[in-house]
XYZ file of C-alpha atoms in Angstrom:
732
model
C 8.057 45.508 -70.624
C 9.880 42.355 -70.906
C 8.467 41.022 -74.417
C 9.242 44.642 -75.184
C 13.218 44.163 -74.578
C 13.125 40.707 -76.270
C 11.719 42.384 -79.313
C 14.252 45.323 -78.462
C 17.143 42.686 -78.400
C 16.080 40.605 -81.612
C 16.731 43.962 -83.473
C 20.100 44.695 -81.770
C 22.126 43.244 -84.992
C 20.221 44.829 -87.340
C 20.489 48.487 -85.408
C 24.314 48.063 -84.766
C 24.849 47.575 -89.022
C 22.343 50.075 -89.798
C 23.388 52.589 -87.175
C 27.173 51.876 -86.969
C 26.438 52.102 -83.660
C 28.924 50.830 -80.469
C 28.187 48.011 -77.954
C 28.652 50.327 -75.273
C 25.260 52.344 -76.625
C 23.552 49.429 -76.589
C 24.861 48.402 -73.265
C 23.399 51.760 -71.877
C 20.646 51.277 -73.555
C 20.395 47.594 -72.091
C 20.474 48.910 -68.426
C 17.930 51.423 -68.853
C 15.757 48.706 -69.879
C 16.371 46.940 -67.142
C 15.685 49.707 -64.805
C 12.240 50.255 -66.316
C 11.201 46.350 -66.054
C 12.142 46.502 -62.571
C 9.784 49.639 -62.303
C 6.999 48.001 -64.209
C 7.163 44.750 -61.806
C 7.206 47.184 -58.777
C 3.798 48.928 -59.894
C 2.412 45.548 -60.745
C 2.978 44.377 -57.020
C 1.725 47.523 -55.631
C -1.585 47.504 -57.182
C -3.154 45.460 -54.260
C -1.937 47.815 -51.687
C -4.972 50.068 -52.182
C -7.134 47.519 -51.687
C -4.876 46.396 -48.316
C -5.942 50.120 -47.264
C -9.399 50.414 -47.820
C -9.251 46.769 -45.627
C -7.524 48.842 -42.995
C -10.000 51.675 -43.118
C -12.664 48.638 -42.930
C -11.176 47.614 -39.971
C -10.883 50.646 -38.124
C -14.406 51.602 -39.114
C -15.634 48.221 -37.538
C -13.805 49.141 -33.880
C -15.019 52.743 -34.098
C -18.773 51.468 -34.863
C -18.375 49.632 -31.565
C -16.890 52.848 -29.755
C -19.750 54.236 -30.967
C -22.493 51.638 -29.961
C -20.549 51.884 -26.218
C -21.022 55.705 -26.439
C -24.462 55.683 -27.352
C -25.557 52.815 -24.644
C -23.742 54.760 -22.113
C -25.604 58.030 -22.889
C -28.950 56.032 -23.040
C -28.369 54.661 -19.981
C -27.254 58.072 -17.996
C -24.126 55.856 -17.481
C -21.390 58.699 -17.941
C -18.780 56.343 -17.270
C -19.180 54.588 -20.149
C -18.934 50.752 -19.442
C -17.900 48.078 -22.259
C -20.546 46.246 -23.731
C -19.428 45.976 -27.586
C -16.093 46.962 -27.666
C -14.050 44.766 -25.589
C -10.621 43.420 -24.855
C -10.892 39.651 -26.566
C -9.512 37.891 -29.298
C -11.828 39.178 -32.116
C -11.384 42.619 -30.954
C -7.248 42.552 -31.104
C -7.443 40.319 -34.471
C -9.727 43.787 -36.175
C -6.958 46.403 -34.215
C -4.077 44.175 -35.660
C -5.380 44.919 -39.486
C -6.382 48.624 -38.742
C -2.443 49.121 -37.408
C -0.771 47.588 -40.726
C 0.168 51.376 -41.474
C 2.852 52.010 -38.643
C 4.019 47.960 -38.605
C 4.879 48.382 -42.089
C 8.619 48.267 -42.160
C 9.585 48.670 -45.908
C 7.356 51.082 -47.546
C 8.114 54.359 -47.194
C 5.242 57.107 -46.538
C 6.599 60.434 -48.339
C 3.536 62.253 -49.116
C 2.132 64.537 -46.364
C -1.238 62.635 -46.204
C 1.024 59.131 -46.257
C 3.451 59.778 -43.007
C 0.157 61.334 -41.183
C -1.812 58.610 -41.580
C 0.937 56.457 -40.004
C 1.203 59.076 -36.867
C -2.933 58.771 -36.803
C -3.018 55.121 -36.637
C -0.718 55.118 -33.284
C -3.076 58.448 -32.061
C -6.087 55.556 -32.735
C -4.411 52.665 -30.943
C -3.692 55.129 -27.801
C -7.726 55.567 -27.865
C -8.613 52.105 -28.307
C -6.138 50.971 -25.619
C -7.945 53.677 -23.328
C -11.562 52.531 -24.564
C -10.824 49.192 -23.705
C -9.588 49.625 -20.233
C -12.824 48.922 -18.130
C -13.697 45.974 -20.220
C -10.651 44.037 -17.834
C -12.816 44.338 -15.263
C -15.640 41.871 -16.423
C -12.644 38.757 -16.905
C -12.007 36.722 -14.556
C -8.230 35.815 -13.576
C -7.443 33.546 -16.676
C -9.199 35.530 -19.082
C -7.333 38.553 -17.611
C -4.148 37.164 -18.048
C -4.868 35.608 -21.835
C -6.092 39.089 -22.955
C -3.250 41.205 -21.339
C -0.383 38.947 -22.729
C -2.257 38.934 -25.816
C -2.240 42.852 -26.012
C 0.913 43.141 -24.774
C 2.515 41.417 -27.774
C 0.749 43.810 -30.081
C 1.535 46.797 -28.311
C 4.912 45.697 -27.959
C 5.178 44.765 -31.562
C 3.898 47.798 -32.640
C 6.728 49.711 -30.998
C 9.207 48.058 -31.699
C 8.545 48.269 -35.633
C 7.766 52.127 -34.929
C 11.222 52.151 -33.322
C 13.078 50.391 -36.349
C 11.342 53.005 -38.530
C 12.167 55.692 -36.761
C 15.920 54.106 -36.818
C 15.692 53.605 -40.478
C 13.795 57.025 -41.500
C 11.355 55.584 -43.060
C 8.595 57.353 -40.668
C 10.606 60.667 -41.312
C 11.020 60.040 -45.188
C 9.994 63.033 -47.535
C 10.489 64.110 -51.094
C 12.022 67.428 -50.851
C 15.295 68.894 -52.262
C 15.626 71.413 -49.545
C 18.113 69.783 -46.925
C 17.296 72.009 -44.358
C 13.734 71.656 -44.610
C 14.152 68.133 -44.877
C 16.176 68.064 -41.608
C 13.206 70.267 -39.425
C 10.479 67.735 -40.854
C 12.667 64.687 -40.114
C 13.259 66.164 -36.783
C 9.557 66.704 -35.818
C 8.060 63.444 -37.552
C 10.284 61.791 -35.366
C 9.470 63.471 -32.223
C 5.872 63.044 -33.049
C 6.663 59.331 -33.213
C 8.636 58.973 -30.324
C 6.172 60.848 -28.147
C 3.480 58.316 -29.726
C 5.386 55.268 -27.905
C 5.555 56.433 -25.006
C 2.075 56.907 -24.798
C 1.517 53.109 -25.960
C 4.189 51.947 -23.496
C 2.686 53.881 -20.372
C -0.997 52.899 -21.660
C 0.309 48.966 -21.648
C 1.827 49.459 -18.071
C -1.548 51.105 -17.395
C -3.011 47.885 -18.539
C -0.832 45.656 -16.491
C -1.143 47.651 -13.343
C -4.855 47.932 -13.810
C -5.392 44.295 -14.222
C -3.415 43.310 -10.789
C -5.317 45.839 -8.653
C -8.754 44.871 -10.046
C -8.005 41.126 -8.896
C -7.925 42.217 -5.607
C -10.899 45.050 -5.785
C -13.471 42.225 -7.188
C -12.823 40.047 -3.929
C -13.257 43.451 -1.659
C -16.394 44.714 -3.370
C -17.565 40.955 -3.070
C -17.096 41.049 0.521
C -18.952 44.410 1.113
C -22.014 42.957 -1.555
C -22.562 39.805 0.872
C -22.930 42.365 3.765
C -25.162 44.985 1.922
C -27.495 41.598 1.071
C -27.960 40.341 4.238
C -28.711 43.982 5.375
C -31.256 44.280 2.354
C -32.923 40.639 2.724
C -33.815 41.811 6.339
C -37.092 43.441 6.557
C -36.222 46.600 8.983
C -39.387 48.203 8.347
C -40.841 49.604 11.458
C -44.092 48.160 12.182
C -46.478 51.077 12.394
C -45.961 52.082 9.002
C -48.028 50.422 6.329
C -46.889 50.594 2.909
C -48.000 48.451 -0.198
C -46.020 45.380 -1.807
C -44.939 47.613 -4.926
C -43.508 50.558 -2.294
C -41.465 47.540 -0.621
C -40.447 46.217 -3.541
C -39.210 49.469 -5.278
C -37.283 50.118 -1.724
C -35.767 46.719 -2.132
C -34.969 46.881 -5.801
C -33.584 50.246 -5.324
C -31.059 48.959 -2.670
C -29.917 46.332 -4.839
C -29.590 48.789 -7.587
C -27.127 51.067 -5.452
C -25.026 47.715 -4.938
C -25.159 46.717 -8.599
C -23.817 50.318 -9.677
C -21.485 50.993 -7.429
C -20.046 47.567 -7.153
C -20.129 47.347 -10.555
C -16.325 46.158 -11.566
C -16.224 48.907 -14.522
C -17.773 51.570 -12.248
C -15.017 50.353 -10.067
C -12.414 50.422 -12.728
C -13.364 54.012 -13.536
C -12.612 55.444 -9.986
C -9.123 54.107 -10.838
C -6.451 56.661 -11.126
C -5.165 54.677 -14.094
C -8.324 55.452 -15.911
C -7.915 59.342 -14.967
C -4.347 59.083 -16.588
C -5.819 57.461 -19.726
C -8.166 60.161 -20.145
C -5.602 62.255 -20.349
C -3.585 60.439 -22.983
C -6.700 60.629 -24.841
C -6.768 64.524 -24.502
C -3.184 64.932 -25.475
C -3.249 62.631 -28.742
C -6.391 64.574 -29.811
C -3.935 68.006 -29.640
C -0.990 66.463 -30.835
C -3.260 65.081 -34.072
C -4.723 67.859 -34.737
C -1.928 70.038 -34.630
C -0.046 67.234 -37.144
C -3.107 67.480 -39.347
C -3.171 71.384 -39.246
C 0.537 71.568 -40.280
C 0.358 69.615 -43.293
C -3.261 71.818 -44.487
C -1.201 74.998 -43.835
C 1.661 73.581 -45.802
C -0.087 72.710 -48.434
C 1.026 69.548 -48.201
C -2.071 66.741 -49.105
C -0.529 64.552 -51.258
C -0.030 60.689 -50.993
C 2.969 59.104 -52.913
C 3.507 55.443 -50.965
C 2.325 52.134 -52.857
C -1.251 52.612 -50.785
C -1.891 55.911 -52.751
C -5.397 57.488 -52.337
C -6.448 54.790 -49.654
C -3.911 56.592 -47.372
C -6.586 59.406 -47.615
C -9.432 57.131 -46.768
C -7.528 55.622 -43.334
C -6.370 58.900 -42.330
C -10.057 60.272 -42.386
C -11.608 57.227 -41.119
C -9.069 57.173 -37.820
C -9.186 60.958 -37.433
C -12.932 60.044 -36.780
C -12.443 57.310 -34.776
C -9.510 59.318 -32.610
C -11.866 61.954 -31.996
C -15.154 60.126 -31.112
C -13.264 57.306 -29.247
C -11.773 59.862 -26.901
C -15.359 60.891 -25.532
C -15.659 58.062 -23.676
C -12.116 57.975 -21.723
C -12.281 61.309 -21.034
C -15.738 61.439 -19.976
C -14.733 58.393 -17.520
C -11.724 60.775 -16.386
C -14.448 63.679 -15.228
C -17.191 61.172 -14.161
C -14.734 59.696 -11.999
C -13.770 62.965 -10.546
C -17.456 64.120 -9.875
C -18.611 60.620 -8.475
C -16.250 61.524 -5.316
C -15.417 65.155 -5.680
C -15.020 66.276 -2.345
C -12.875 68.304 0.139
C -11.465 65.015 1.899
C -11.305 63.384 -1.423
C -9.346 65.929 -3.062
C -6.888 65.895 -0.160
C -6.513 62.136 -0.577
C -5.504 62.333 -4.110
C -2.987 65.161 -3.148
C -1.206 62.775 -1.410
C 0.132 61.324 -4.333
C 2.552 59.097 -2.567
C -0.020 57.376 -0.815
C -0.713 54.258 -2.692
C -4.008 52.530 -1.650
C -3.352 48.883 -0.470
C -5.511 47.264 -3.236
C -2.789 48.064 -5.979
C -0.385 45.612 -4.637
C -2.135 43.329 -2.353
C -2.060 40.864 -5.041
C 1.711 41.199 -5.750
C 1.852 40.912 -1.931
C -0.010 37.701 -1.946
C 2.066 36.305 -5.153
C 4.973 37.043 -2.712
C 4.193 35.195 0.490
C 3.582 32.234 -1.138
C 5.802 29.737 -1.322
C 7.153 28.584 -5.404
C 5.080 26.046 -7.207
C 7.777 23.694 -8.256
C 9.864 21.415 -6.778
C 13.189 20.868 -6.501
C 15.577 18.169 -4.830
C 18.430 20.760 -3.858
C 17.435 22.893 -0.953
C 19.965 25.654 -2.247
C 18.279 25.852 -5.714
C 15.170 26.153 -3.985
C 16.393 28.791 -1.445
C 17.698 30.498 -4.697
C 14.584 30.534 -6.669
C 12.674 31.506 -3.745
C 15.002 34.683 -3.326
C 15.019 35.465 -6.939
C 10.956 35.520 -6.731
C 10.818 37.737 -3.786
C 13.727 40.301 -5.154
C 11.304 39.966 -8.749
C 8.308 40.845 -6.918
C 9.751 43.519 -4.736
C 11.100 45.576 -8.177
C 7.031 44.926 -9.348
C 5.901 46.321 -6.220
C 7.839 48.967 -6.381
C 7.041 49.450 -10.137
C 3.473 49.151 -9.569
C 3.808 51.995 -6.948
C 5.363 54.278 -9.290
C 2.998 53.683 -11.880
C 0.000 54.273 -9.484
C 1.961 57.807 -8.261
C 2.373 58.929 -11.933
C -1.501 58.601 -12.760
C -2.557 60.328 -9.974
C 0.406 63.143 -11.054
C -1.450 63.309 -14.377
C -4.619 62.736 -13.041
C -4.130 66.263 -11.306
C -4.799 68.297 -14.214
C -8.682 67.501 -14.627
C -8.794 67.496 -10.667
C -8.242 71.487 -11.382
C -10.287 71.915 -14.228
C -13.510 70.007 -12.380
C -12.680 72.122 -9.193
C -12.807 75.204 -11.679
C -15.810 73.932 -13.163
C -17.896 73.243 -10.035
C -16.506 76.625 -8.400
C -18.130 78.707 -11.334
C -21.691 76.168 -11.176
C -21.562 77.157 -7.273
C -21.254 80.686 -7.991
C -23.946 80.627 -10.546
C -26.462 78.619 -8.040
C -25.898 80.936 -5.127
C -26.838 83.770 -7.514
C -29.807 82.202 -8.640
C -30.440 81.335 -4.896
C -30.392 85.292 -4.161
C -32.562 86.333 -6.493
C -34.835 83.626 -5.831
C -37.759 83.405 -3.557
C -37.839 79.487 -3.152
C -36.366 78.437 -0.537
C -34.815 74.967 0.215
C -35.760 72.804 -2.488
C -33.601 69.792 -1.015
C -36.953 67.740 0.115
C -35.974 64.665 1.606
C -33.048 64.149 -0.272
C -30.780 63.704 2.343
C -32.936 61.920 4.427
C -33.160 59.662 1.329
C -29.380 59.371 0.494
C -29.381 58.533 4.092
C -31.104 55.252 3.739
C -29.485 54.347 0.582
C -25.795 55.113 1.615
C -25.315 51.997 3.479
C -25.634 50.031 0.358
C -22.917 51.969 -1.877
C -20.195 49.489 -2.280
C -16.707 51.468 -2.243
C -13.010 49.958 -2.163
C -11.941 52.644 0.610
C -13.975 53.204 3.609
C -12.599 56.214 4.594
C -14.369 58.104 1.674
C -18.148 58.801 0.697
C -19.752 58.806 -2.716
C -20.910 62.332 -2.787
C -24.920 63.119 -2.642
C -25.517 63.810 -6.472
C -24.196 61.084 -7.513
C -26.052 58.786 -5.094
C -29.281 61.186 -5.786
C -28.773 60.475 -9.994
C -28.447 56.696 -9.670
C -31.757 56.700 -7.508
C -33.572 58.904 -9.973
C -32.472 56.609 -12.547
C -33.800 53.383 -11.210
C -37.077 55.395 -10.652
C -37.647 56.317 -13.788
C -36.221 53.085 -15.475
C -39.529 51.209 -13.149
C -41.607 54.200 -14.336
C -40.843 53.290 -18.187
C -41.472 49.741 -17.329
C -45.092 50.734 -15.827
C -46.051 51.830 -18.934
C -45.698 48.417 -20.673
C -48.452 46.718 -18.665
C -49.477 43.016 -19.991
C -52.847 44.250 -21.105
C -54.336 41.206 -22.157
C -53.194 39.193 -19.268
C -54.437 41.793 -16.776
C -57.894 41.374 -18.604
C -57.619 37.548 -18.171
C -56.884 38.106 -14.467
C -60.051 40.361 -14.022
C -61.717 37.109 -14.486
C -60.742 35.106 -11.842
C -62.127 35.533 -8.041
C -59.744 33.064 -6.312
C -57.947 29.965 -6.709
C -60.546 27.316 -7.246
C -59.034 26.428 -11.018
C -55.808 25.135 -9.452
C -57.885 22.650 -7.617
C -60.471 21.762 -10.596
C -58.090 21.462 -13.350
C -56.822 17.631 -12.188
C -58.714 15.257 -10.337
C -57.126 12.791 -7.789
C -60.016 10.494 -9.388
C -58.167 10.258 -12.584
C -55.370 7.804 -11.901
C -52.276 8.640 -14.200
C -51.172 6.625 -17.349
C -47.514 7.084 -16.890
C -45.640 4.578 -14.777
C -43.419 7.443 -12.927
C -45.549 10.127 -11.948
C -43.934 13.659 -12.128
C -44.460 16.694 -9.867
C -46.647 19.010 -11.695
C -45.676 22.964 -12.882
C -47.307 25.985 -13.171
C -47.177 26.123 -17.464
C -47.846 22.475 -18.174
C -51.491 22.918 -17.077
C -51.630 26.248 -19.056
C -50.555 25.136 -21.970
C -52.947 22.258 -21.722
C -55.649 24.168 -21.155
C -55.018 26.603 -23.842
C -54.367 24.138 -26.383
C -57.971 22.532 -25.746
C -59.706 26.006 -25.402
C -58.110 26.865 -29.068
C -58.962 23.941 -30.236
C -62.668 24.440 -30.282
C -63.697 25.270 -33.516
C -66.891 27.329 -33.117
C -65.210 29.926 -31.013
C -64.460 33.134 -32.485
C -60.933 33.880 -33.609
C -60.435 37.113 -31.674
C -61.457 35.582 -28.415
C -58.712 32.568 -29.165
C -56.131 35.675 -30.236
C -56.827 37.296 -26.623
C -56.201 34.028 -24.869
C -53.198 33.715 -26.425
C -51.589 37.007 -25.976
C -52.527 36.672 -22.214
C -50.840 33.355 -21.759
C -47.969 33.750 -24.319
C -44.884 34.090 -22.273
C -46.074 30.568 -20.884
C -47.154 28.479 -24.002
C -44.999 26.270 -25.875
C -43.666 27.630 -29.506
C -45.718 25.059 -31.021
C -48.869 25.770 -29.063
C -48.549 29.462 -29.741
C -47.653 30.209 -32.718
C -48.413 26.652 -34.702
C -51.593 25.745 -33.297
C -50.123 22.322 -33.022
C -50.209 19.950 -29.914
C -47.966 17.056 -29.969
C -47.183 17.394 -33.875
C -51.194 17.264 -34.698
C -52.298 20.352 -35.916
C -55.605 21.984 -33.831
C -59.032 22.199 -34.981
C -57.893 20.964 -38.262
C -56.853 17.326 -37.510
C -60.153 15.709 -37.309
C -62.768 17.554 -39.375
C -66.605 16.842 -38.470
C -65.702 16.290 -34.433
C -67.117 19.329 -33.510
C -69.294 17.911 -29.930
C -67.518 19.189 -26.957
C -67.536 15.470 -25.656
C -65.961 14.193 -29.026
C -63.247 17.064 -29.134
C -62.319 16.205 -25.527
C -62.156 12.333 -26.122
C -60.030 12.812 -28.838
C -57.597 14.605 -27.095
C -57.881 11.574 -24.270
C -57.499 9.217 -26.593
C -54.573 10.738 -28.295
C -52.782 11.588 -24.984
C -53.260 7.801 -23.741
C -52.241 6.673 -27.203
C -49.059 8.860 -26.928
C -47.816 7.695 -23.427
C -48.293 3.913 -24.111
C -46.161 4.446 -27.248
C -43.417 5.756 -25.169
C -43.693 3.439 -22.427
C -43.315 0.376 -24.818
C -40.130 1.582 -26.167
C -37.010 0.013 -25.535
C -34.967 1.920 -23.027
C -32.166 2.371 -25.800
C -34.538 4.166 -27.977
C -35.560 6.643 -25.247
C -34.846 10.414 -25.267
C -35.194 13.767 -24.010
C -37.969 14.228 -26.238
C -40.323 11.121 -25.476
C -40.150 11.847 -22.336
C -41.232 15.374 -22.566
C -44.027 13.642 -24.966
C -45.512 11.412 -21.960
C -45.416 14.302 -19.323
C -47.104 16.119 -21.866
C -49.471 13.898 -22.935
C -49.997 12.522 -19.686
C -51.093 16.093 -18.525
C -53.478 16.101 -21.467
C -55.001 12.702 -20.307
C -55.557 13.667 -16.715
C -57.046 17.050 -17.560
C -59.434 15.827 -20.367
C -61.001 12.891 -18.024
C -61.330 15.229 -15.236
C -63.438 17.412 -17.146
C -65.454 14.378 -18.833
C -65.625 13.299 -15.317
C -67.363 16.769 -14.002
C -69.798 17.036 -16.725
C -70.750 13.247 -16.796
C -73.902 12.565 -18.628
C -74.704 16.136 -19.318
C -71.427 16.521 -21.798
C -73.483 16.680 -24.711
C -75.682 19.511 -23.539
C -72.723 21.767 -22.975
C -71.827 24.182 -25.749
C -68.461 25.075 -26.748
C -68.867 28.380 -25.321
C -69.483 27.300 -21.913
C -66.632 24.837 -21.895
C -64.137 27.702 -22.818
C -65.446 30.106 -20.278
C -64.507 26.799 -17.968
C -61.758 26.938 -19.462
C -60.537 30.342 -19.166
C -61.743 30.659 -15.905
C -59.096 28.073 -14.531
C -56.604 29.466 -16.840
C -57.154 32.625 -15.003
C -57.148 31.033 -11.704
C -53.935 29.221 -12.282
C -52.462 32.671 -13.422
C -53.289 34.390 -10.468
C -52.149 31.859 -8.299
C -48.935 31.764 -10.057
C -48.212 35.554 -10.104
C -48.830 35.969 -6.170
C -45.331 34.647 -6.134
C -43.919 37.764 -8.240
C -42.808 39.437 -4.986
C -40.493 36.547 -4.379
C -39.354 36.086 -7.922
C -38.465 40.077 -8.156
C -36.752 39.839 -4.551
C -34.727 36.768 -5.772
C -33.826 38.330 -9.294
C -32.109 41.349 -7.578
C -29.716 39.246 -6.548
C -27.083 37.144 -8.053
C -23.978 35.304 -7.499
C -21.414 36.099 -10.100
C -20.567 39.720 -9.846
C -20.613 40.285 -13.650
C -23.994 39.565 -14.001
C -25.616 41.602 -11.049
C -26.511 44.835 -13.042
C -28.166 42.979 -15.632
C -30.064 40.791 -13.281
C -30.806 43.994 -11.113
C -32.200 45.489 -14.155
C -34.297 42.553 -15.213
C -36.051 42.696 -11.892
C -36.806 46.680 -12.029
C -38.286 45.676 -15.558
C -40.228 43.197 -14.124
C -41.644 44.945 -11.065
C -42.583 48.202 -13.521
C -44.325 45.626 -15.990
C -46.432 43.759 -13.505
C -46.758 46.733 -10.367
C -50.796 46.736 -11.228
C -50.744 42.943 -11.227
C -49.174 42.605 -7.840
C -51.201 45.362 -6.406
C -54.524 43.598 -7.406
C -53.823 40.175 -5.352
C -52.148 41.719 -2.655
C -55.791 41.654 -1.328
C -56.325 38.021 -2.014
C -56.009 35.608 1.102
C -53.338 33.503 0.479
C -53.021 29.381 1.395
C -51.480 29.143 4.754
C -47.888 27.736 3.413
C -44.783 28.614 4.266
C -43.538 30.906 1.607
C -41.139 28.365 -0.319
C -44.000 25.954 -0.852
C -46.233 29.180 -2.520
C -44.030 28.591 -5.354
C -44.709 24.936 -6.070
C -48.575 24.176 -7.614
C -48.780 20.792 -5.877
C -48.355 22.667 -2.713
C -51.413 24.632 -3.595
C -53.525 22.164 -4.784
C -52.841 19.623 -1.591
C -54.028 22.644 0.565
C -56.625 23.545 -1.205
C -58.616 20.092 -1.374
C -57.390 19.269 2.584
C -56.910 22.818 3.963
C -55.652 22.973 7.927
C -56.041 25.509 9.893
């Protein structure tokens, strides 16, 4: 456009002489060309806005995928409170959310089309949905992380609210291209009121997050103290002496006890039962209703147009974020009803309807801060007194505000309570009718007895309330199904190898005291090191069929080093191919022995400054190889030449199976220890791992249960050196 204007100005004198035009006419033309040039620049500058709109849609899609992942994770694990595993409150998530909120943050670009301003309102609804989804993730943080993330979320939400309020004041949020004054007035007022409602929802959700954070800090302490009581109860063997149960059955009961404690004591489960969670679900439901109404309005009025600089990308943003609002609202609304179904009883309803009763854990943290002294030192006593009084006044206001928010959330929670009561009433009527026409009597069986056994392990913030039987029964059923699924994943190769073991003699025979160590400093043995060493020798025998070797590797795969298991190497030496032509049993054992001795000597001769962890590990491994190969050579003595590789492989396999059998007798202790984790955020995962291990090794535990163990203290059974000492010199 500028080049055209330059050409036009060049021919101005000629046009004036030819057309006898006045200067005023050409001044008017110049003004026209100035306006056209500005429009050309504006169009050129707005071209990247389409890509920015697509960037917003991609960021929104990323958040949606994370929320859907949490939704599927909850459904897959029968956790209808939908814990936050992927979509959590952190710096990365807040950055992506900030990108997704670009439309309501935009102060300058008008959104005149129906799709344009609907997409801007949709973004605010999407923000409400994401905040409701992020609420349970607050309970997974410590106090420092909680403070940091709440401040960051507050800055983002307040900035968004301020920007929307500015747009409401300037009229950008309600600007439309229409020449009908009355129509514009009505539509502008409508748009502004929708935006104001979303602003109020965002502020309420921010207050919900802040108040929930204060309650979480104290609630975790309460649950921790109750968990320790349950842990002491579960650690004691309270089974009567006249009953006999297998070790697996005892472990299943033990795992179930800790499963109940880890589930009900899970911080996210605790947060689901908060009144603020119910309120966030109600806000999500309101957001869906409002947004559906807005979209239906533009569809019925046939105003699906886009006239902003974002052009057709606003349509992509609108569709993406609307899907996010619908899918993202499933979890918050489900948490709302799940928290009611967990504890819905006449006593609980009565306590909840008494909305002006605020539990102590909501304000206890603020009260602690109120009772504490000011952390700063002041020379003036009057200044210190003034600061202390100001602090007390501020915290009194915060306590009152906290109570007001909780009462408001409880009032909002009455809506789903009446809905759930109506649903349960219909369900019970159907159940009553089914019972009338059914010949079956009481089908409860031993459920009340089972619930009575598990009820002491239920962790709750309020002692006067009880978890309803159907919730406790559902948790118990899930852990049983979880263990049953794990039982279908038995390690068949390992079990087949253990069948070769009839005792624990291999624990004593793999290493002889007659063979002195070559290391100057002797280290205690462990279970995995001799297994790796013996397996390394076994797979190096060239005459053994590869299928037999592979079966041995699969049997002890979890205890093998990556070097031996995958690369068939030992300390960098390729097995079976490193010394071609050396096929006799004696020479193979001698090669391992000599190589191991040279490795230890090489490490011992290093300067102290040149040694590191890798060289220490190499020397320990080589020392184990030297002692084991020398022990085997001494056991065969002069007949070693006559011993075939098949016989040596059988001997090695027997020792491996005996060591594995002795090691796996500690499985019940390992499972019991794994059930308990010190960190409250890791307990559920630890119990899940214990249940998985129990299911996978149930048959192994049963097969080893009848074997006579050394008469050692339970704490000593975990050490192979204690086993070897007892097997060599047993004591009565």
